[in-house]
PDB file of C-alpha atoms in Angstrom:
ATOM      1  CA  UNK A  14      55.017 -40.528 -56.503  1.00 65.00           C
ATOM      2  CA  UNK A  15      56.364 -43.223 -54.431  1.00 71.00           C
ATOM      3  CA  UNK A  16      59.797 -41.885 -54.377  1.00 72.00           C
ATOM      4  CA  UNK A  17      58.086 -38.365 -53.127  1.00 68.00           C
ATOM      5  CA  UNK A  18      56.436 -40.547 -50.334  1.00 65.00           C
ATOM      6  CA  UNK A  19      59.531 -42.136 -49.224  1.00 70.00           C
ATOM      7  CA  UNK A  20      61.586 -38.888 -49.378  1.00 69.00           C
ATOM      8  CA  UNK A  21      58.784 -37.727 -46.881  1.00 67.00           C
ATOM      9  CA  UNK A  22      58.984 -40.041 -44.618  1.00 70.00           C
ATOM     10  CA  UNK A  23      62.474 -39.828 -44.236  1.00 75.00           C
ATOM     11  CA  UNK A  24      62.176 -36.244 -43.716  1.00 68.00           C
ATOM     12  CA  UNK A  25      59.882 -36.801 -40.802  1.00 70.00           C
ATOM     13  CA  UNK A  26      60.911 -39.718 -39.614  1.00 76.00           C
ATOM     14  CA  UNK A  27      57.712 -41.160 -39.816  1.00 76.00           C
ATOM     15  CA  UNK A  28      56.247 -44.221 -41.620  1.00 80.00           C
ATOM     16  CA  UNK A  29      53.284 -43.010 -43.139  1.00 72.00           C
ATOM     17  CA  UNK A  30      52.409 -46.557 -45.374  1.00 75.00           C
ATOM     18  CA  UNK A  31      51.770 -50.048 -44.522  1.00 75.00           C
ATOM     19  CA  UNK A  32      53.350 -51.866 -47.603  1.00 77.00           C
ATOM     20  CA  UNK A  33      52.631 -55.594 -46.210  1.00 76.00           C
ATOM     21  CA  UNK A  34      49.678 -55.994 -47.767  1.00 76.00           C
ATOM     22  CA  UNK A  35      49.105 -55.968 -51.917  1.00 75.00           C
ATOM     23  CA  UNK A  36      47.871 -52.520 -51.767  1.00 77.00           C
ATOM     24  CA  UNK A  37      49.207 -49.894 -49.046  1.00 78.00           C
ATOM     25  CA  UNK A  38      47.326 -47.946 -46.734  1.00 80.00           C
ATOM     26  CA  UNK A  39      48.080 -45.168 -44.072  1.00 78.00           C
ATOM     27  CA  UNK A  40      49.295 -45.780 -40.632  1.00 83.00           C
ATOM     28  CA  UNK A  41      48.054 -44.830 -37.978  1.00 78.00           C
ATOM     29  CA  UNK A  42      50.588 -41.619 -37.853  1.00 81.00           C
ATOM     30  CA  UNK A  43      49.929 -41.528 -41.920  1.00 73.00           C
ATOM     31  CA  UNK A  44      46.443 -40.779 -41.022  1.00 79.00           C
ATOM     32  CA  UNK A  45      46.862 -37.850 -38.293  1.00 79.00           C
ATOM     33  CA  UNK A  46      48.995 -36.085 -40.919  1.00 77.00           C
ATOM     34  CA  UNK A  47      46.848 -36.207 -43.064  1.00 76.00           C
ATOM     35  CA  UNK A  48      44.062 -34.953 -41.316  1.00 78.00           C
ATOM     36  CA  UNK A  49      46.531 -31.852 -40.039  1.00 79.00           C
ATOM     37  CA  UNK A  50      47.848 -31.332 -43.814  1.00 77.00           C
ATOM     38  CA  UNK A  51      44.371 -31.203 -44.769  1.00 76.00           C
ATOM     39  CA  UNK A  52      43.838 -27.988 -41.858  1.00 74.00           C
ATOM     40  CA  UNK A  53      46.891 -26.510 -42.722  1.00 72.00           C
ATOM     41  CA  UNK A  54      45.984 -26.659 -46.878  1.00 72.00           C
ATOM     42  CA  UNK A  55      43.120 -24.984 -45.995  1.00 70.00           C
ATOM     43  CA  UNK A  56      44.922 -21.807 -43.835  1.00 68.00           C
ATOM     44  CA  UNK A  57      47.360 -21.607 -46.405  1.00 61.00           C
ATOM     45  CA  UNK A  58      44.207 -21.240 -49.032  1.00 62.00           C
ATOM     46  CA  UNK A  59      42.632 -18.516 -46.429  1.00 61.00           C
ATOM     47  CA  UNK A  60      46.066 -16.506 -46.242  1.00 60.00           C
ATOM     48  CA  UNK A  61      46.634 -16.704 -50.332  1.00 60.00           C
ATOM     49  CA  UNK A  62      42.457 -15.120 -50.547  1.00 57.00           C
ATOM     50  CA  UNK A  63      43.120 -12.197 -47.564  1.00 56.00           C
ATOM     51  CA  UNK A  64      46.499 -11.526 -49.640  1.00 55.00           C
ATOM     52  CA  UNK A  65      44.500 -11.742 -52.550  1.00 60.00           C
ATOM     53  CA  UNK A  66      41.661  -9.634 -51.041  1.00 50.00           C
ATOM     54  CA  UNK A  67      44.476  -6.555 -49.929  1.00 55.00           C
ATOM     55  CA  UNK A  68      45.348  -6.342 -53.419  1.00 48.00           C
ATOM     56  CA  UNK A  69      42.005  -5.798 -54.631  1.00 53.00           C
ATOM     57  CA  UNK A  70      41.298  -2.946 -51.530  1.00 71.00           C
ATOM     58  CA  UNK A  71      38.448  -5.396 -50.310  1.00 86.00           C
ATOM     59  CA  UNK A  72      36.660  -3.900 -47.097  1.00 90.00           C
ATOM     60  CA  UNK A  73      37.608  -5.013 -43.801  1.00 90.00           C
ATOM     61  CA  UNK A  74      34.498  -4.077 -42.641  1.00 93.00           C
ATOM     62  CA  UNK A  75      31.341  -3.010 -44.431  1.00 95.00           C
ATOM     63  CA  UNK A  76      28.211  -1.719 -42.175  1.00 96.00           C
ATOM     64  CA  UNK A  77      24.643  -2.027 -42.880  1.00 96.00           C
ATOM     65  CA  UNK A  78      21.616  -0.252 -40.997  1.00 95.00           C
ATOM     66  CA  UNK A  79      18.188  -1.917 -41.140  1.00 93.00           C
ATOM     67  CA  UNK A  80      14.931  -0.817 -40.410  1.00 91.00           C
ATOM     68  CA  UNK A  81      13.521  -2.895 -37.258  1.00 89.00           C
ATOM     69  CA  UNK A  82      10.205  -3.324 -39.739  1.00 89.00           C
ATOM     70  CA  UNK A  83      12.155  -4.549 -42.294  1.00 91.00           C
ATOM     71  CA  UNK A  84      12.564  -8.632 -41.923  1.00 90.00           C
ATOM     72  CA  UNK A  85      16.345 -10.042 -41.996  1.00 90.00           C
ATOM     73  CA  UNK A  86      14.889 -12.538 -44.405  1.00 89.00           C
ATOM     74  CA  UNK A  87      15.257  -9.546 -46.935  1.00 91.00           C
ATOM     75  CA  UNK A  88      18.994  -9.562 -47.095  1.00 92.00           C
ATOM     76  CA  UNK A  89      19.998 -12.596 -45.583  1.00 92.00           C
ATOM     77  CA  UNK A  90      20.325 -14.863 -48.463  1.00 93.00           C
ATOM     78  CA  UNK A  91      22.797 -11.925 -50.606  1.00 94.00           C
ATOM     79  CA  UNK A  92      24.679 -12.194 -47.271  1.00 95.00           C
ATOM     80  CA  UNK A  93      24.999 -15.741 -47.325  1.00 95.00           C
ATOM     81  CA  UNK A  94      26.632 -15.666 -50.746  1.00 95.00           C
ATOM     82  CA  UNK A  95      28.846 -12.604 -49.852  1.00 93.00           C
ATOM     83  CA  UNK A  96      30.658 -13.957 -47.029  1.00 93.00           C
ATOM     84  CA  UNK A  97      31.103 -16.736 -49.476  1.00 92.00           C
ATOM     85  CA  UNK A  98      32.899 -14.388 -51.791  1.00 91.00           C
ATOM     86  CA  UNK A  99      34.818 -12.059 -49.269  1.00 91.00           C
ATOM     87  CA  UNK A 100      35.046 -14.555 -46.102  1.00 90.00           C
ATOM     88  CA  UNK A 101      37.496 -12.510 -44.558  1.00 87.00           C
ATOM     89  CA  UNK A 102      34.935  -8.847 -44.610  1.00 92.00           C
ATOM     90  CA  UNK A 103      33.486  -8.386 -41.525  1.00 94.00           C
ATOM     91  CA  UNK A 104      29.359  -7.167 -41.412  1.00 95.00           C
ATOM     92  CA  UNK A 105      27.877  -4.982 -38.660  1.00 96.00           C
ATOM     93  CA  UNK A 106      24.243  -4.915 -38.642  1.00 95.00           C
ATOM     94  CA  UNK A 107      22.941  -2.106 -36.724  1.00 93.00           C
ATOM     95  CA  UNK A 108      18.843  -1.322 -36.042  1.00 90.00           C
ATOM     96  CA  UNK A 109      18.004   2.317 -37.099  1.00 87.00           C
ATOM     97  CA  UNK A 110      14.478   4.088 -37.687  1.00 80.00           C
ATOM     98  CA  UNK A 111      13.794   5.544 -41.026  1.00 73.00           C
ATOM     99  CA  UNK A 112      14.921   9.106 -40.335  1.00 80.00           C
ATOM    100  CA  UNK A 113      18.132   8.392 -38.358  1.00 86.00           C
ATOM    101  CA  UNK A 114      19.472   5.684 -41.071  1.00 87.00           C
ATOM    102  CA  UNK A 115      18.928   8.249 -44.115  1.00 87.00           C
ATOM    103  CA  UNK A 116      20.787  10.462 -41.909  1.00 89.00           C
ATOM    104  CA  UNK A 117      23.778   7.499 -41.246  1.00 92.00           C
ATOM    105  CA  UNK A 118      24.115   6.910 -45.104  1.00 91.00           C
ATOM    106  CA  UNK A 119      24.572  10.558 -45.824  1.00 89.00           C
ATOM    107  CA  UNK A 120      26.894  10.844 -43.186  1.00 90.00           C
ATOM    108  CA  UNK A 121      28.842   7.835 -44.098  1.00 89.00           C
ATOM    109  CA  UNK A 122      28.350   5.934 -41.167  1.00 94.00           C
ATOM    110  CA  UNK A 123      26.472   3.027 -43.103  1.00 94.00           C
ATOM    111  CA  UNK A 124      27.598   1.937 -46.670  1.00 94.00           C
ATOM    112  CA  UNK A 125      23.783   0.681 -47.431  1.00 94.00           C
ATOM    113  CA  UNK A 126      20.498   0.734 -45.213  1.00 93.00           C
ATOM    114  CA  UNK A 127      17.103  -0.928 -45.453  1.00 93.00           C
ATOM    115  CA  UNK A 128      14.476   0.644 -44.503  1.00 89.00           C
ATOM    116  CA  UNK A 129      10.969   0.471 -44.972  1.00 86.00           C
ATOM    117  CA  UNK A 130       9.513   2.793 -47.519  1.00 76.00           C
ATOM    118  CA  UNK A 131       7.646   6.104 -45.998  1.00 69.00           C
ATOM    119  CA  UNK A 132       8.881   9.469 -46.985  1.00 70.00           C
ATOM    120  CA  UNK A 133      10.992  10.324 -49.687  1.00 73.00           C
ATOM    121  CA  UNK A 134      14.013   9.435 -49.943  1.00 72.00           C
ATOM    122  CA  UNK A 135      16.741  12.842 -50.329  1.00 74.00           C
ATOM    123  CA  UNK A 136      17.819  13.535 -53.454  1.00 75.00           C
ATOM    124  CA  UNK A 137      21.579  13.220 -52.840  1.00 79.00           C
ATOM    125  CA  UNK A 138      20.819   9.978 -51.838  1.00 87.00           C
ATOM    126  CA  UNK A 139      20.031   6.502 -53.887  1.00 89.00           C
ATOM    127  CA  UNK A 140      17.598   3.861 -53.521  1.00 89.00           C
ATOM    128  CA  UNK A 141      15.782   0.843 -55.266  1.00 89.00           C
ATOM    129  CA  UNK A 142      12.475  -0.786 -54.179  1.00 90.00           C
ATOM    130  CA  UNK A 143      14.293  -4.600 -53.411  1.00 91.00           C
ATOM    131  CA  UNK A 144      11.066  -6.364 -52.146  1.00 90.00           C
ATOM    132  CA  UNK A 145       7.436  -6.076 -51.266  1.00 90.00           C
ATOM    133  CA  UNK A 146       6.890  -6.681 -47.748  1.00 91.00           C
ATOM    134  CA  UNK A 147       3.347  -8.626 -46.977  1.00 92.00           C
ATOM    135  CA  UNK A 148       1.991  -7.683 -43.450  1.00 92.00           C
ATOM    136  CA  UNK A 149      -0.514 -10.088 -42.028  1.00 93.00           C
ATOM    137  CA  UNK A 150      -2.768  -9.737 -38.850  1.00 94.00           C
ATOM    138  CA  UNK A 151      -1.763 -12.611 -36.669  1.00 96.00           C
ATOM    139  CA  UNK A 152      -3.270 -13.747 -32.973  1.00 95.00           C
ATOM    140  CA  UNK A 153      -2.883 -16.334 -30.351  1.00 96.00           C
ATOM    141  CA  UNK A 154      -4.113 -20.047 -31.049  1.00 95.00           C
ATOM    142  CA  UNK A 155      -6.443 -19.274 -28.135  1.00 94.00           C
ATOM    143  CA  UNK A 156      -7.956 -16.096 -29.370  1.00 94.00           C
ATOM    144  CA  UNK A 157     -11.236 -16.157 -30.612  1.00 93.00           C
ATOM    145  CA  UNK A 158     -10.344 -14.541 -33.603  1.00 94.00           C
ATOM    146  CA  UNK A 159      -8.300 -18.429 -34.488  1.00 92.00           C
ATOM    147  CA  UNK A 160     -11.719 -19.954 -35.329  1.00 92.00           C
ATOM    148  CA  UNK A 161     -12.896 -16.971 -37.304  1.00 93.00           C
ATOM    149  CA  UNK A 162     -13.468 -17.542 -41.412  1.00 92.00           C
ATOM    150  CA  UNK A 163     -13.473 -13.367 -41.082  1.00 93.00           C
ATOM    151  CA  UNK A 164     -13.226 -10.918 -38.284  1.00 93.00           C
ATOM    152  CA  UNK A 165     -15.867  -8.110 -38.766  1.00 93.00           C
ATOM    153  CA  UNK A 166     -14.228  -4.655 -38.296  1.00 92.00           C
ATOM    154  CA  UNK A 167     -16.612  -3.924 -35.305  1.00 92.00           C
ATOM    155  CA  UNK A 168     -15.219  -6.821 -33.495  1.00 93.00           C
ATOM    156  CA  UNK A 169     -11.562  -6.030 -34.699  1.00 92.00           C
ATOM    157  CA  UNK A 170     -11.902  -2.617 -32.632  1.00 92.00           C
ATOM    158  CA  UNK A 171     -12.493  -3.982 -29.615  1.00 93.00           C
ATOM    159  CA  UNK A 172      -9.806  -6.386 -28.906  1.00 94.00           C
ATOM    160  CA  UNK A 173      -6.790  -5.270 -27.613  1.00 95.00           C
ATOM    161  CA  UNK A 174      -4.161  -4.204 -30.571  1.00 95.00           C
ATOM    162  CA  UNK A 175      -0.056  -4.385 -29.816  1.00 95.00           C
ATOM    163  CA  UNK A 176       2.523  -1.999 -31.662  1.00 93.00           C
ATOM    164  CA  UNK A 177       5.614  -1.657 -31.132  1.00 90.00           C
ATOM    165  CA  UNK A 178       7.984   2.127 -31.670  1.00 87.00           C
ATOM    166  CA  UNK A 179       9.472   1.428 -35.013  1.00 85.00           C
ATOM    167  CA  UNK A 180       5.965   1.641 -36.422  1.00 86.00           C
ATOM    168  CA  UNK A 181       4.479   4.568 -34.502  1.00 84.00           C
ATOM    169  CA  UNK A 182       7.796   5.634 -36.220  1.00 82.00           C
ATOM    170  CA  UNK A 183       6.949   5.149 -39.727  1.00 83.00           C
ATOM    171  CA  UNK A 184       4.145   7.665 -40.805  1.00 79.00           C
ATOM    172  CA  UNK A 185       2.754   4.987 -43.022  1.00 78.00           C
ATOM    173  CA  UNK A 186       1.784   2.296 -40.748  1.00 81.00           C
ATOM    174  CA  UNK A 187       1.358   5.252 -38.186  1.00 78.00           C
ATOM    175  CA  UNK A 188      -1.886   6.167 -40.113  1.00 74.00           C
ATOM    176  CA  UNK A 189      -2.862   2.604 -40.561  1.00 74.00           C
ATOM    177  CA  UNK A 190      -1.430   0.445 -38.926  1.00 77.00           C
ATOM    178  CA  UNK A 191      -3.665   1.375 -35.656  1.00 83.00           C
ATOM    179  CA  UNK A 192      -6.999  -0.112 -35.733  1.00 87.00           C
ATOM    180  CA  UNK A 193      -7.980  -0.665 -32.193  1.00 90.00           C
ATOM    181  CA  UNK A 194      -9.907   1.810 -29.436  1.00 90.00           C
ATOM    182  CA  UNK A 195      -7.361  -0.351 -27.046  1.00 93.00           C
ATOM    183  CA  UNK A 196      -3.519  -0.280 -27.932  1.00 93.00           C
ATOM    184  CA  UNK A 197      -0.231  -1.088 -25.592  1.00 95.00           C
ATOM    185  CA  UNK A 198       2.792  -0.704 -27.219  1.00 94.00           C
ATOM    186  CA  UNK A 199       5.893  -2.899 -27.169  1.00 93.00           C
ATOM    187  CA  UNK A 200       9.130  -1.379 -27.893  1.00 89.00           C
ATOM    188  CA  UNK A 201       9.732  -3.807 -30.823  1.00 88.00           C
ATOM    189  CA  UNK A 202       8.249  -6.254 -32.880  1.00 90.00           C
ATOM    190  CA  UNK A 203       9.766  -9.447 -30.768  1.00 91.00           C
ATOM    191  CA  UNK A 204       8.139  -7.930 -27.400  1.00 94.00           C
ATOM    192  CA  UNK A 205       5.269  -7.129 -29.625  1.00 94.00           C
ATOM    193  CA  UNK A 206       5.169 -11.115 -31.078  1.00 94.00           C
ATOM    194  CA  UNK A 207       5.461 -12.298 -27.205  1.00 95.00           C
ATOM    195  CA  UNK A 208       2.687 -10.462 -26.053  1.00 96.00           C
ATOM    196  CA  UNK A 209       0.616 -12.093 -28.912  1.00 96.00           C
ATOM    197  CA  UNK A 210       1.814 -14.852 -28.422  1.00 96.00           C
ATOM    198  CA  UNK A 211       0.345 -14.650 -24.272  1.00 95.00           C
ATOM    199  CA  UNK A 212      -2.792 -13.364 -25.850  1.00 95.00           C
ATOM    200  CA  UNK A 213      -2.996 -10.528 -24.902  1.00 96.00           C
ATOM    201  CA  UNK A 214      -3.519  -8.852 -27.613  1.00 95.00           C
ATOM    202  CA  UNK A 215      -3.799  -8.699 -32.137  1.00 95.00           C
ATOM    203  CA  UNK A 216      -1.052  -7.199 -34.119  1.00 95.00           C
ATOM    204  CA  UNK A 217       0.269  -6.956 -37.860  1.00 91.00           C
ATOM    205  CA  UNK A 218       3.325  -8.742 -38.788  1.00 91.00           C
ATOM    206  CA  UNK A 219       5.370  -9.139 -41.755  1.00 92.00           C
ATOM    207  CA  UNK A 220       4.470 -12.918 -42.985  1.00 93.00           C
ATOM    208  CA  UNK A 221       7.798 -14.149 -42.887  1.00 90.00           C
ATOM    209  CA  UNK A 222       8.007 -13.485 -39.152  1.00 90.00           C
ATOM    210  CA  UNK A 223       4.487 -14.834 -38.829  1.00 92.00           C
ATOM    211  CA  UNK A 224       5.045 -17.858 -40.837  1.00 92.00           C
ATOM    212  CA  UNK A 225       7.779 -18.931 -38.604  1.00 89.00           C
ATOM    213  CA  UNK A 226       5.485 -18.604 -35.719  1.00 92.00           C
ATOM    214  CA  UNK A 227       3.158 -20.383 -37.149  1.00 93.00           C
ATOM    215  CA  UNK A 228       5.168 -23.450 -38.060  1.00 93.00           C
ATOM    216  CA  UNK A 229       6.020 -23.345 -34.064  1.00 93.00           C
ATOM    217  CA  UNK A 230       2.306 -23.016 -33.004  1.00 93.00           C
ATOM    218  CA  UNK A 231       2.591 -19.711 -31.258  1.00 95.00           C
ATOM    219  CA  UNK A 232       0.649 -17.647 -34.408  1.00 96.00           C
ATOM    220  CA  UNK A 233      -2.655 -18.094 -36.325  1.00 95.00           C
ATOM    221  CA  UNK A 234      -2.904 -15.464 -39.079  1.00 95.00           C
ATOM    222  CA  UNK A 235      -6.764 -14.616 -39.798  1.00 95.00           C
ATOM    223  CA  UNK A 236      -8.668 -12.565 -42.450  1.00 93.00           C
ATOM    224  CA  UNK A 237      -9.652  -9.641 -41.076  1.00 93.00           C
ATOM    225  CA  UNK A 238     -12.885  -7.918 -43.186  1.00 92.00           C
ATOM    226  CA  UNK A 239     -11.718  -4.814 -43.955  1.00 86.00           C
ATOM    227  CA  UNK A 240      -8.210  -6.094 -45.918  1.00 83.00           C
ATOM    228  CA  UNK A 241      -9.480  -7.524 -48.933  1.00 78.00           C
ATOM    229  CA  UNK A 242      -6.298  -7.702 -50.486  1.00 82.00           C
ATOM    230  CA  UNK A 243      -3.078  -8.578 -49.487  1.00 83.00           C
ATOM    231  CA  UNK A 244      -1.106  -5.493 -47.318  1.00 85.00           C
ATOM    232  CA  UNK A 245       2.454  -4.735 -48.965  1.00 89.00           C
ATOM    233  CA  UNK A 246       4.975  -1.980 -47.911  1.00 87.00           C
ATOM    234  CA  UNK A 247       7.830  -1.645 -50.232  1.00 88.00           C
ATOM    235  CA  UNK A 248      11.374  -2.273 -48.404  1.00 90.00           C
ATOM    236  CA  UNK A 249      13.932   0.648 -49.892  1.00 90.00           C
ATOM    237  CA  UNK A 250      17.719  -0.340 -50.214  1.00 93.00           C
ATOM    238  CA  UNK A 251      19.249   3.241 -49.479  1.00 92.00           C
ATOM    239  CA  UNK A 252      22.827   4.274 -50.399  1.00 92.00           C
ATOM    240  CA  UNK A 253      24.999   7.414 -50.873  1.00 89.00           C
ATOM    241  CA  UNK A 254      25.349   7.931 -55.098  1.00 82.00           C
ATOM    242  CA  UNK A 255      28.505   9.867 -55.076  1.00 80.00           C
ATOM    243  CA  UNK A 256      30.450   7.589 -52.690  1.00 81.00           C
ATOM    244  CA  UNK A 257      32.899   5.028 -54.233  1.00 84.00           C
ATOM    245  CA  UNK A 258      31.654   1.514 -53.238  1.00 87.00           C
ATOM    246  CA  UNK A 259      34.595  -0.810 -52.379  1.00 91.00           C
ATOM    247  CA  UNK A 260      34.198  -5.050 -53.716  1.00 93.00           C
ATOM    248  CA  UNK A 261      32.306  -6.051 -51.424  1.00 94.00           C
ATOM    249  CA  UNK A 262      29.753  -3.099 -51.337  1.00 93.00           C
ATOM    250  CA  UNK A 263      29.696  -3.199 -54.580  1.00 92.00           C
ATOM    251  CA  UNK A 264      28.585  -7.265 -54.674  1.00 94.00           C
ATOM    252  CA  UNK A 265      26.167  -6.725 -52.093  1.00 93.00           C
ATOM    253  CA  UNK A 266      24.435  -4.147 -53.986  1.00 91.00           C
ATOM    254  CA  UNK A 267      24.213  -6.055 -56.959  1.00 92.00           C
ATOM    255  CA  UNK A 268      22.520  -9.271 -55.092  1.00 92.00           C
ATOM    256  CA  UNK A 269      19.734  -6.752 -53.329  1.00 91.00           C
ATOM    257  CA  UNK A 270      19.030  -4.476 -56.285  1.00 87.00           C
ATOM    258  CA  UNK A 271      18.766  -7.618 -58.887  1.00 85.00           C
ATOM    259  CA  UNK A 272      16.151  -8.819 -56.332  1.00 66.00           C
ATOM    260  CA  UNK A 273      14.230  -5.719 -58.059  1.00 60.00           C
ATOM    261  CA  UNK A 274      13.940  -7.875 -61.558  1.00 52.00           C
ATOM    262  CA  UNK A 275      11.585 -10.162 -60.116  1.00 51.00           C
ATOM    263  CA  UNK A 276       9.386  -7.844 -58.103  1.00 49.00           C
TER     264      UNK A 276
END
């Protein structure tokens, strides 16, 4: 070892140990290198996995369409723990509505899509129920409706309701998920949580979203009377079932469908 470390030194004409004391330690030069050889192990480790990657036809890119109902919270763990596997694949995340994403998969413009279960899904298409999506009813802190054990339906229907497109685009929550003789719609559900969040108006919400509001103070969920159990819509992953998935597809698919087991 020491005879490696001298060798090196010559070579760079550098003196990379202090030997006056009993045991050595790095120079001052010593320790730049070997903060650069640590950068330039780790570039040599990311060129030896895209090499590695080439050889194994890994995607470049892979695309993914998701339903603006549908919570990122759904995938983003399995995407987490991809771009762990295959750092080098790059992800586009694109917003679709139901009928134009079942459209992208068939067409191959999307390798998987999330949407938010409604009407069939196409035969020449596949798809797997990954997770139960809880909606909530949610207000401002300053709404009456805060201070409320239960909001009576009467009452419900005459405060102001907010919606946004992508669920006047679902027929599901098209048929329910208007309550109100009053509605103004946002054009999606962030405008829609802002305009809550001014109090201007009630709205349903997917729980994760409304969790995270309310750890920030800008949400109360209440129980409104006429849910006496808790409101789920089923969040489909969609994908073409004769198309050869590449690695990282393939992964992907794995994480979101084994999801399913626990459900």
């Amino acid at each position: 070892m020491s005879i490696g470390v001298n060798n090196l030194e010559l070579d760079l004409g550098v003196t990379l140990f202090d030997r006056s004391t009993k045991y050595p330690k790095l120079t001052v030069q010593g320790e730049h290198l070997y903060e650069q050889s640590k950068v330039l192990i780790r570039q040599a480790e990311r060129i030896h996995s895209y090499a590695q990657g080439t050889l194994e036809e890994v995607e470049d890119t892979i695309r993914i369409g998701i339903d603006p109902l549908v919570p990122l919270s759904v995938i983003d763990s399995a995407l987490e723990k991809m771009a762990q596997k295959f750092p080098f694949t790059q992800v586009q995340l694109q917003k679709m509505y139901g009928e134009s994403l079942v459209t992208a998969v068939q067409d191959g413009e999307l390798d998987l899509a999330l949407n938010l279960a409604s009407k069939a899904v196409p035969d020449y298409l596949e798809f797997m129920v990954i997770e139960q999506i809880e909606w909530v009813c949610v207000c401002s802190p300053d709404s009456s409706f805060s201070d409320m054990d239960e909001v009576d339906n009467e009452t419900l229907i005459t405060e102001r309701q907010i919606v946004c497109t992508s669920m006047l685009e679902n027929s599901v929550l098209k048929k329910t998920g208007k309550i109100s003789q009053e509605i103004w719609q946002a054009f999606d559900q962030d405008d829609m949580v802002r305009l809550v969040e001014q109090g201007l108006g009630w709205a349903f919400l997917p729980k994760s979203m409304a969790i995270e509001r309310q750890a920030m103070g800008t949400l109360v969920e209440f129980q409104p009377e006429f849910q006496r159990t808790g409101m789920f819509y089923g969040a489909d992953l969609i994908w073409k079932g004769n198309k050869q998935d590449g690695p990282v597809v393939s992964y992907l698919k794995d994480l979101l469908t084994a999801k399913q087991q626990t459900l």
